[in-house]
Amino acid sequence: MAVDRVDIPRWEDVAVAGGIREWVDAEITRQGLQDPGASTISEGERKAYKARRDEERRVRRELYKRAWASYKATHVVHLGAGVWWHDTADVDRFDAEDPERKRQENNLPAINDVDAFAKAVGQTVPKLRWFAFHREVDTGTHYKRWTVPKRDGTPRLISAPKPDLKAVQRWIAKEVTEHLPVHGAAHGFLVGRSIATNARVHAGARVLMKFDIKEFYPTVTWRRVKGLLRRAGLSEQLATLMALICTESPRQEIVTHDKTHFVATGPRSLPQGAPTSPSITNALCLRLDARLDGLATKLGARYTRYADDLAFSWHGDAPAEIGTLMKAVGAIVKAEGFTVHPKKTRVMRSGARQQLTGMIVNTAPEGRPLARVARTRVRELRAAIKNRELGRAGKGETLEQLKGLCAFVMMADRARGTDMMARVDKLIAARNAGAAT
């Protein structure tokens, strides 16, 4: 009897039968191929019996393949070396106490298994498995990678997810990670907060100190992300799958025998460029921010964090306990799983320029914003816009880049930034009209 390998049963039917083995046995019986037993047949029937037994074994193998294909279409099964996975939900000591209550407190969606997650994001379970599967050596990648120079000239790796993966990550950010609690000292990538609100806290400081966390995103491995999601109330399976989807290993592209391979050079961690990375780090740093804020209060200082930049400032007559702060910050940051960059700690006093997240925070002249863009940058932007208005070639920047710089000015000085933004918008409109004709 020929069996159509494409005819994959619904997993619901297999499950109703009691599982794969039971479903296969039932199909063998239905097709009349069950083994009657050699003891009940005559010698003359033995040849036919053997042929029937061989046919039963062949059909049984095909049925097992079809049943397993059905299982894999609705279950994750495996996520790669070094990743523990079991398709049956379980409860263990690492779960949050009363996870349903935690889920409701964090206003997380009511999804309890992988199938519900797949339906919520509009993907199949095999597609989610493909996004999350970890391989040390892969022939493809879900990310586009490039580098941009940091302020010190060293390269910063940017890993931007491809469209399908980015859509799933955006759903996770919007429905899960952006709902997790964040400390009030955090100012990065939050609604109503910006580099300007971060800088204003320290405006007019007598002493300003800056610290930088070394390798901020690469330090946040997928297991740390999984722990964060489990504490938020998600199950073991969902936390594992989402953590893997939101992380990726740094990879080196190697070509051998005319074939490209992407070789992992480190553990899976948060990619800089994924829409989930900012909200995950903000939530993960909740205890770090609470401890550093408590330290600042004890020393009579103010504290804020913008991504990996930590800032402390003293105002008024409070003594600036710089040495105590440096030692304590290093210890707290290390205890929370990070490292302070030893070469990027800065102490800025009021007699010199105090700059934080691109904003000047020295005591402002009357009528000027508390946190403001450096005058040289504003003059350069104004000159670039004027040159474009006069038809002169720019220095390589596009109108869209000029618009981004205007938005940067608007964060600190809305009136001035709005005026320059309107001029750039007028230039863009004129360019587009000329291209249309």
Short mmCIF file of C-alpha atoms in Angstrom, two decimals:
data_model
loop_
_atom_site.label_atom_id
_atom_site.label_comp_id
_atom_site.label_asym_id
_atom_site.label_seq_id
_atom_site.Cartn_x
_atom_site.Cartn_y
_atom_site.Cartn_z
CA MET A 1 0.00 0.00 0.00
CA ALA A 2 1.43 3.36 -1.00
CA VAL A 3 1.31 6.13 1.64
CA ASP A 4 1.23 9.77 0.60
CA ARG A 5 4.02 11.46 2.60
CA VAL A 6 2.50 14.90 2.02
CA ASP A 7 -0.74 13.80 3.73
CA ILE A 8 0.22 15.05 7.20
CA PRO A 9 -2.49 14.51 9.85
CA ARG A 10 -3.70 17.28 12.12
CA TRP A 11 -1.90 17.15 15.43
CA GLU A 12 -5.26 17.45 17.20
CA ASP A 13 -6.29 14.08 15.70
CA VAL A 14 -3.01 12.47 16.78
CA ALA A 15 -3.39 13.86 20.30
CA VAL A 16 -6.99 12.60 20.57
CA ALA A 17 -5.77 9.10 19.66
CA GLY A 18 -3.46 9.24 22.69
CA GLY A 19 -0.15 10.17 21.02
CA ILE A 20 2.00 9.21 18.05
CA ARG A 21 2.37 5.50 18.87
CA GLU A 22 -1.36 5.08 19.54
CA TRP A 23 -2.33 6.95 16.37
CA VAL A 24 0.02 4.77 14.26
CA ASP A 25 -1.38 1.57 15.81
CA ALA A 26 -4.92 2.73 15.11
CA GLU A 27 -4.07 3.51 11.48
CA ILE A 28 -2.44 0.11 11.01
CA THR A 29 -5.57 -1.54 12.38
CA ARG A 30 -7.84 0.61 10.23
CA GLN A 31 -5.90 -0.39 7.11
CA GLY A 32 -6.06 -4.08 8.09
CA LEU A 33 -2.28 -4.43 8.36
CA GLN A 34 -2.02 -5.55 11.99
CA ASP A 35 0.19 -8.59 12.61
CA PRO A 36 -2.05 -11.65 13.29
CA GLY A 37 0.86 -13.56 14.72
CA ALA A 38 2.86 -16.33 13.00
CA SER A 39 1.50 -19.08 15.27
CA THR A 40 -2.03 -18.82 13.82
CA ILE A 41 -1.15 -19.38 10.18
CA SER A 42 -0.32 -22.46 8.14
CA GLU A 43 2.98 -23.16 6.45
CA GLY A 44 1.50 -22.36 3.07
CA GLU A 45 0.38 -18.92 4.24
CA ARG A 46 3.78 -18.01 5.69
CA LYS A 47 5.06 -16.35 2.49
CA ALA A 48 2.00 -14.11 2.26
CA TYR A 49 2.32 -13.41 5.98
CA LYS A 50 5.92 -12.23 5.58
CA ALA A 51 4.97 -9.94 2.67
CA ARG A 52 2.14 -8.48 4.73
CA ARG A 53 4.44 -7.98 7.72
CA ASP A 54 7.01 -6.16 5.55
CA GLU A 55 4.21 -3.96 4.18
CA GLU A 56 3.05 -3.21 7.73
CA ARG A 57 6.56 -2.16 8.76
CA ARG A 58 6.94 0.08 5.72
CA VAL A 59 3.57 1.72 6.28
CA ARG A 60 4.29 2.09 10.01
CA ARG A 61 7.56 3.94 9.23
CA GLU A 62 5.72 6.30 6.88
CA LEU A 63 2.97 6.90 9.43
CA TYR A 64 5.54 7.76 12.10
CA LYS A 65 7.14 10.27 9.71
CA ARG A 66 3.77 11.87 9.03
CA ALA A 67 2.86 12.03 12.71
CA TRP A 68 6.21 13.58 13.63
CA ALA A 69 5.84 16.13 10.82
CA SER A 70 2.48 17.05 12.33
CA TYR A 71 4.07 17.36 15.78
CA LYS A 72 6.90 19.60 14.51
CA ALA A 73 4.37 21.86 12.77
CA THR A 74 2.77 22.68 16.11
CA HIS A 75 5.63 22.28 18.61
CA VAL A 76 9.09 23.81 19.02
CA VAL A 77 10.83 20.44 19.77
CA HIS A 78 14.43 21.77 19.93
CA LEU A 79 16.21 25.14 19.92
CA GLY A 80 19.85 24.22 19.46
CA ALA A 81 22.88 23.15 21.45
CA GLY A 82 23.04 24.50 24.98
CA VAL A 83 19.34 25.38 25.15
CA TRP A 84 17.09 23.30 27.41
CA TRP A 85 13.61 22.91 25.98
CA HIS A 86 10.57 20.77 26.69
CA ASP A 87 7.27 21.22 24.89
CA THR A 88 5.23 20.32 27.95
CA ALA A 89 4.70 23.28 30.27
CA ASP A 90 5.98 22.64 33.77
CA VAL A 91 6.28 24.46 37.08
CA ASP A 92 9.59 24.70 38.90
CA ARG A 93 11.35 26.68 41.59
CA PHE A 94 12.51 29.38 39.15
CA ASP A 95 8.95 30.49 38.37
CA ALA A 96 7.67 33.70 39.89
CA GLU A 97 5.40 33.28 42.89
CA ASP A 98 1.85 33.38 41.59
CA PRO A 99 2.88 34.01 37.94
CA GLU A 100 -0.67 34.85 36.89
CA ARG A 101 -0.80 37.69 39.42
CA LYS A 102 2.62 38.94 38.25
CA ARG A 103 1.45 38.83 34.63
CA GLN A 104 -1.61 40.92 35.50
CA GLU A 105 0.42 43.38 37.56
CA ASN A 106 2.71 43.95 34.58
CA ASN A 107 -0.26 44.12 32.20
CA LEU A 108 1.15 41.36 30.00
CA PRO A 109 -0.97 39.63 27.35
CA ALA A 110 -2.86 36.47 28.33
CA ILE A 111 -0.78 34.03 26.30
CA ASN A 112 0.05 30.78 28.05
CA ASP A 113 1.82 28.71 25.41
CA VAL A 114 3.85 28.86 22.22
CA ASP A 115 0.83 28.29 19.97
CA ALA A 116 -0.94 31.34 21.41
CA PHE A 117 2.24 33.39 21.01
CA ALA A 118 2.56 32.34 17.36
CA LYS A 119 -1.03 33.36 16.64
CA ALA A 120 -0.55 36.69 18.42
CA VAL A 121 2.45 37.64 16.27
CA GLY A 122 1.01 36.20 13.06
CA GLN A 123 3.68 33.56 12.57
CA THR A 124 3.82 29.76 12.55
CA VAL A 125 5.53 27.78 15.27
CA PRO A 126 8.21 26.51 12.82
CA LYS A 127 8.93 30.14 11.83
CA LEU A 128 9.40 31.14 15.48
CA ARG A 129 11.66 28.12 15.97
CA TRP A 130 13.72 29.30 13.00
CA PHE A 131 14.08 32.79 14.52
CA ALA A 132 15.14 31.42 17.92
CA PHE A 133 17.25 28.39 16.97
CA HIS A 134 20.86 28.75 18.10
CA ARG A 135 23.73 27.46 15.96
CA GLU A 136 27.39 28.10 16.60
CA VAL A 137 27.95 28.00 12.82
CA ASP A 138 25.13 29.03 10.51
CA THR A 139 24.77 29.46 6.77
CA GLY A 140 22.39 32.40 7.10
CA THR A 141 21.59 35.25 9.44
CA HIS A 142 18.50 37.11 10.58
CA TYR A 143 20.44 40.39 10.92
CA LYS A 144 22.11 43.00 8.76
CA ARG A 145 25.35 44.13 10.37
CA TRP A 146 27.59 47.17 10.02
CA THR A 147 29.78 49.32 12.26
CA VAL A 148 29.70 53.00 13.15
CA PRO A 149 32.47 54.86 14.96
CA LYS A 150 32.05 55.64 18.65
CA ARG A 151 33.13 59.00 20.09
CA ASP A 152 36.55 57.53 20.86
CA GLY A 153 36.90 56.21 17.30
CA THR A 154 36.42 52.51 18.10
CA PRO A 155 33.83 50.66 16.00
CA ARG A 156 30.34 50.03 17.36
CA LEU A 157 28.54 47.00 15.90
CA ILE A 158 24.98 47.64 14.75
CA SER A 159 22.82 44.54 14.18
CA ALA A 160 19.48 45.36 12.57
CA PRO A 161 16.97 42.49 12.38
CA LYS A 162 15.43 41.65 9.02
CA PRO A 163 11.74 42.57 8.50
CA ASP A 164 9.99 39.38 9.68
CA LEU A 165 12.08 39.07 12.84
CA LYS A 166 11.81 42.82 13.49
CA ALA A 167 8.00 42.56 13.37
CA VAL A 168 8.03 39.86 16.07
CA GLN A 169 10.50 41.84 18.20
CA ARG A 170 8.32 44.94 17.91
CA TRP A 171 5.35 42.94 19.17
CA ILE A 172 7.40 41.70 22.14
CA ALA A 173 8.54 45.25 22.90
CA LYS A 174 5.06 46.75 22.64
CA GLU A 175 3.16 44.01 24.46
CA VAL A 176 5.73 42.69 26.95
CA THR A 177 9.05 44.40 27.66
CA GLU A 178 7.78 48.00 27.55
CA HIS A 179 5.25 47.07 30.26
CA LEU A 180 7.89 46.00 32.77
CA PRO A 181 8.65 48.34 35.69
CA VAL A 182 11.41 50.91 35.20
CA HIS A 183 13.08 53.14 37.79
CA GLY A 184 12.38 56.87 37.75
CA ALA A 185 16.08 57.63 37.25
CA ALA A 186 16.02 56.03 33.77
CA HIS A 187 15.64 58.50 30.88
CA GLY A 188 16.59 56.51 27.78
CA PHE A 189 14.02 55.31 25.24
CA LEU A 190 10.99 56.12 27.40
CA VAL A 191 7.90 58.11 26.44
CA GLY A 192 8.19 61.68 27.68
CA ARG A 193 11.90 61.33 28.44
CA SER A 194 14.98 62.06 26.39
CA ILE A 195 18.59 63.14 26.52
CA ALA A 196 17.25 66.62 27.36
CA THR A 197 15.24 65.48 30.42
CA ASN A 198 18.27 63.47 31.52
CA ALA A 199 20.52 66.52 31.26
CA ARG A 200 18.09 68.93 32.95
CA VAL A 201 18.29 66.99 36.22
CA HIS A 202 21.97 67.98 36.47
CA ALA A 203 21.72 71.55 35.12
CA GLY A 204 23.64 74.09 37.15
CA ALA A 205 25.58 71.44 39.09
CA ARG A 206 28.60 72.38 41.14
CA VAL A 207 30.19 69.01 40.32
CA LEU A 208 29.06 66.54 37.63
CA MET A 209 30.36 62.96 37.38
CA LYS A 210 29.82 60.59 34.46
CA PHE A 211 30.36 56.84 34.32
CA ASP A 212 30.02 54.52 31.34
CA ILE A 213 29.07 50.84 31.49
CA LYS A 214 31.46 48.78 29.40
CA GLU A 215 29.97 46.51 26.70
CA PHE A 216 26.45 47.26 27.94
CA TYR A 217 24.34 45.28 25.44
CA PRO A 218 26.81 42.38 24.96
CA THR A 219 26.78 41.85 28.74
CA VAL A 220 23.03 41.13 28.70
CA THR A 221 22.95 37.47 27.63
CA TRP A 222 19.85 35.56 26.62
CA ARG A 223 19.75 33.80 29.98
CA ARG A 224 19.54 37.15 31.78
CA VAL A 225 16.69 38.14 29.48
CA LYS A 226 14.95 34.84 30.17
CA GLY A 227 15.27 35.40 33.92
CA LEU A 228 13.76 38.88 33.58
CA LEU A 229 10.76 37.52 31.64
CA ARG A 230 10.18 34.65 34.07
CA ARG A 231 10.18 37.03 37.03
CA ALA A 232 7.61 39.10 35.12
CA GLY A 233 5.23 36.12 35.11
CA LEU A 234 5.90 34.37 31.80
CA SER A 235 6.20 30.59 31.62
CA GLU A 236 9.49 28.73 31.10
CA GLN A 237 8.66 28.03 27.45
CA LEU A 238 7.58 31.57 26.51
CA ALA A 239 10.46 33.18 28.41
CA THR A 240 12.99 30.91 26.69
CA LEU A 241 11.56 31.45 23.21
CA MET A 242 11.24 35.24 23.57
CA ALA A 243 14.72 35.58 25.09
CA LEU A 244 16.27 33.73 22.15
CA ILE A 245 14.26 35.76 19.63
CA CYS A 246 15.47 39.01 21.24
CA THR A 247 19.17 38.02 21.29
CA GLU A 248 21.86 36.93 18.87
CA SER A 249 25.53 35.99 19.01
CA PRO A 250 28.13 38.32 17.53
CA ARG A 251 29.25 36.55 14.36
CA GLN A 252 32.17 36.55 11.98
CA GLU A 253 31.48 36.01 8.31
CA ILE A 254 33.77 33.33 6.83
CA VAL A 255 33.79 32.05 3.25
CA THR A 256 35.02 28.49 2.68
CA HIS A 257 34.67 26.46 -0.51
CA ASP A 258 32.63 29.29 -2.06
CA LYS A 259 30.07 29.07 0.76
CA THR A 260 29.47 31.75 3.40
CA HIS A 261 29.26 30.76 7.07
CA PHE A 262 28.42 32.95 10.07
CA VAL A 263 30.47 31.77 13.06
CA ALA A 264 29.48 32.79 16.60
CA THR A 265 32.27 34.62 18.40
CA GLY A 266 30.47 35.05 21.71
CA PRO A 267 27.30 34.19 23.64
CA ARG A 268 23.84 35.30 22.54
CA SER A 269 23.18 38.80 23.86
CA LEU A 270 21.14 41.90 23.09
CA PRO A 271 21.89 43.28 19.61
CA GLN A 272 22.30 47.03 19.28
CA GLY A 273 19.69 47.74 16.64
CA ALA A 274 16.89 45.44 17.79
CA PRO A 275 13.68 47.24 18.90
CA THR A 276 13.51 45.13 22.08
CA SER A 277 16.99 45.89 23.43
CA PRO A 278 16.32 49.34 25.03
CA SER A 279 13.22 48.30 26.96
CA ILE A 280 14.85 45.07 28.14
CA THR A 281 17.87 46.89 29.54
CA ASN A 282 15.69 49.54 31.22
CA ALA A 283 13.71 46.81 33.01
CA LEU A 284 16.82 44.76 33.77
CA CYS A 285 18.50 47.80 35.37
CA LEU A 286 15.64 48.43 37.81
CA ARG A 287 17.59 47.21 40.84
CA LEU A 288 20.83 48.80 39.59
CA ASP A 289 19.07 52.17 39.29
CA ALA A 290 17.45 51.78 42.71
CA ARG A 291 20.78 51.05 44.39
CA LEU A 292 22.62 53.87 42.63
CA ASP A 293 19.80 56.31 43.35
CA GLY A 294 19.92 55.31 47.00
CA LEU A 295 23.70 55.84 47.00
CA ALA A 296 23.29 59.30 45.45
CA THR A 297 20.68 60.29 48.05
CA LYS A 298 22.98 59.15 50.84
CA LEU A 299 25.82 61.29 49.44
CA GLY A 300 23.61 64.32 48.79
CA ALA A 301 23.75 63.94 45.00
CA ARG A 302 21.35 63.41 42.10
CA TYR A 303 21.41 60.36 39.83
CA THR A 304 20.14 59.52 36.32
CA ARG A 305 20.85 56.86 33.72
CA TYR A 306 20.53 57.16 29.95
CA ALA A 307 21.20 53.71 28.44
CA ASP A 308 24.78 52.92 29.54
CA ASP A 309 25.62 56.46 30.75
CA LEU A 310 25.42 57.01 34.53
CA ALA A 311 25.41 60.59 35.83
CA PHE A 312 25.73 62.01 39.37
CA SER A 313 25.77 65.65 40.35
CA TRP A 314 26.08 67.79 43.47
CA HIS A 315 24.31 71.12 43.86
CA GLY A 316 24.39 73.79 46.54
CA ASP A 317 26.69 73.33 49.51
CA ALA A 318 26.61 69.54 49.70
CA PRO A 319 30.15 68.10 49.83
CA ALA A 320 31.18 66.26 46.66
CA GLU A 321 32.34 62.89 47.95
CA ILE A 322 33.97 61.90 44.68
CA GLY A 323 36.24 59.13 45.96
CA THR A 324 33.48 57.44 47.97
CA LEU A 325 31.14 57.61 44.97
CA MET A 326 33.64 56.14 42.52
CA LYS A 327 34.40 53.17 44.76
CA ALA A 328 30.74 52.48 45.57
CA VAL A 329 29.54 52.83 41.96
CA GLY A 330 32.13 50.33 40.77
CA ALA A 331 31.10 47.81 43.43
CA ILE A 332 27.34 48.18 42.81
CA VAL A 333 27.68 48.01 39.03
CA LYS A 334 29.81 44.86 39.32
CA ALA A 335 27.35 43.25 41.74
CA GLU A 336 24.57 43.84 39.21
CA GLY A 337 26.46 42.04 36.45
CA PHE A 338 28.06 44.96 34.62
CA THR A 339 31.46 46.71 34.54
CA VAL A 340 32.32 50.40 34.66
CA HIS A 341 34.53 51.46 31.75
CA PRO A 342 37.75 52.58 33.48
CA LYS A 343 38.72 55.11 30.82
CA LYS A 344 35.39 56.91 30.51
CA THR A 345 34.81 58.24 34.01
CA ARG A 346 34.68 62.06 34.00
CA VAL A 347 34.59 64.69 36.75
CA MET A 348 33.37 68.11 35.53
CA ARG A 349 33.24 71.16 37.76
CA SER A 350 31.21 74.30 37.22
CA GLY A 351 34.27 76.33 36.18
CA ALA A 352 34.64 74.27 32.98
CA ARG A 353 32.22 72.96 30.35
CA GLN A 354 29.82 70.38 31.73
CA GLN A 355 28.35 68.24 28.97
CA LEU A 356 26.00 65.30 29.39
CA THR A 357 24.32 63.23 26.62
CA GLY A 358 25.25 65.91 24.10
CA MET A 359 23.78 68.80 26.14
CA ILE A 360 25.53 71.63 27.96
CA VAL A 361 24.34 71.78 31.59
CA ASN A 362 26.41 74.63 33.04
CA THR A 363 24.38 77.34 34.75
CA ALA A 364 22.37 78.86 31.91
CA PRO A 365 22.33 82.56 31.03
CA GLU A 366 18.97 84.21 31.66
CA GLY A 367 16.43 83.22 29.05
CA ARG A 368 18.36 80.12 27.90
CA PRO A 369 17.24 76.50 28.46
CA LEU A 370 18.67 74.65 31.45
CA ALA A 371 20.10 71.99 29.12
CA ARG A 372 21.10 73.23 25.69
CA VAL A 373 22.98 72.26 22.55
CA ALA A 374 26.47 73.72 22.22
CA ARG A 375 26.48 77.05 20.33
CA THR A 376 29.02 75.77 17.84
CA ARG A 377 26.70 72.93 16.78
CA VAL A 378 23.74 75.29 16.45
CA ARG A 379 25.79 77.69 14.33
CA GLU A 380 26.99 74.86 12.09
CA LEU A 381 23.41 73.64 11.61
CA ARG A 382 22.13 77.13 10.86
CA ALA A 383 24.93 77.65 8.33
CA ALA A 384 24.22 74.29 6.65
CA ILE A 385 20.53 75.19 6.25
CA LYS A 386 21.40 78.64 4.89
CA ASN A 387 23.80 77.14 2.33
CA ARG A 388 21.08 74.80 1.10
CA GLU A 389 18.63 77.68 0.82
CA LEU A 390 21.16 79.58 -1.31
CA GLY A 391 21.69 76.55 -3.54
CA ARG A 392 25.17 75.79 -2.28
CA ALA A 393 26.38 72.21 -1.84
CA GLY A 394 26.45 70.88 1.69
CA LYS A 395 29.29 69.06 3.42
CA GLY A 396 27.89 65.66 2.53
CA GLU A 397 24.93 65.66 4.92
CA THR A 398 21.47 64.95 3.52
CA LEU A 399 18.37 67.02 4.19
CA GLU A 400 17.05 64.15 6.29
CA GLN A 401 20.20 64.30 8.42
CA LEU A 402 19.73 68.04 8.85
CA LYS A 403 16.16 67.36 9.93
CA GLY A 404 17.44 64.93 12.56
CA LEU A 405 19.81 67.60 13.89
CA CYS A 406 16.90 70.05 14.06
CA ALA A 407 14.97 67.52 16.15
CA PHE A 408 18.00 67.28 18.45
CA VAL A 409 17.93 71.07 18.94
CA MET A 410 14.15 70.98 19.50
CA MET A 411 14.56 68.70 22.52
CA ALA A 412 16.43 71.48 24.31
CA ASP A 413 15.07 74.65 22.66
CA ARG A 414 11.67 74.05 21.05
CA ALA A 415 11.26 77.54 19.58
CA ARG A 416 14.66 77.62 17.87
CA GLY A 417 14.48 73.99 16.75
CA THR A 418 10.96 74.41 15.34
CA ASP A 419 12.03 77.37 13.23
CA MET A 420 14.98 75.47 11.74
CA MET A 421 12.85 72.34 11.24
CA ALA A 422 10.31 74.37 9.21
CA ARG A 423 13.09 75.65 6.94
CA VAL A 424 14.41 72.12 6.33
CA ASP A 425 10.89 70.81 5.66
CA LYS A 426 10.48 73.56 3.05
CA LEU A 427 13.73 72.47 1.37
CA ILE A 428 12.60 68.82 1.36
CA ALA A 429 9.24 69.77 -0.16
CA ALA A 430 10.96 71.79 -2.90
CA ARG A 431 13.29 68.89 -3.65
CA ASN A 432 10.44 66.41 -3.89
CA ALA A 433 8.42 68.71 -6.12
CA GLY A 434 11.39 69.09 -8.46
CA ALA A 435 11.88 65.31 -8.60
CA ALA A 436 8.19 64.81 -9.43
CA THR A 437 8.41 67.12 -12.46
#
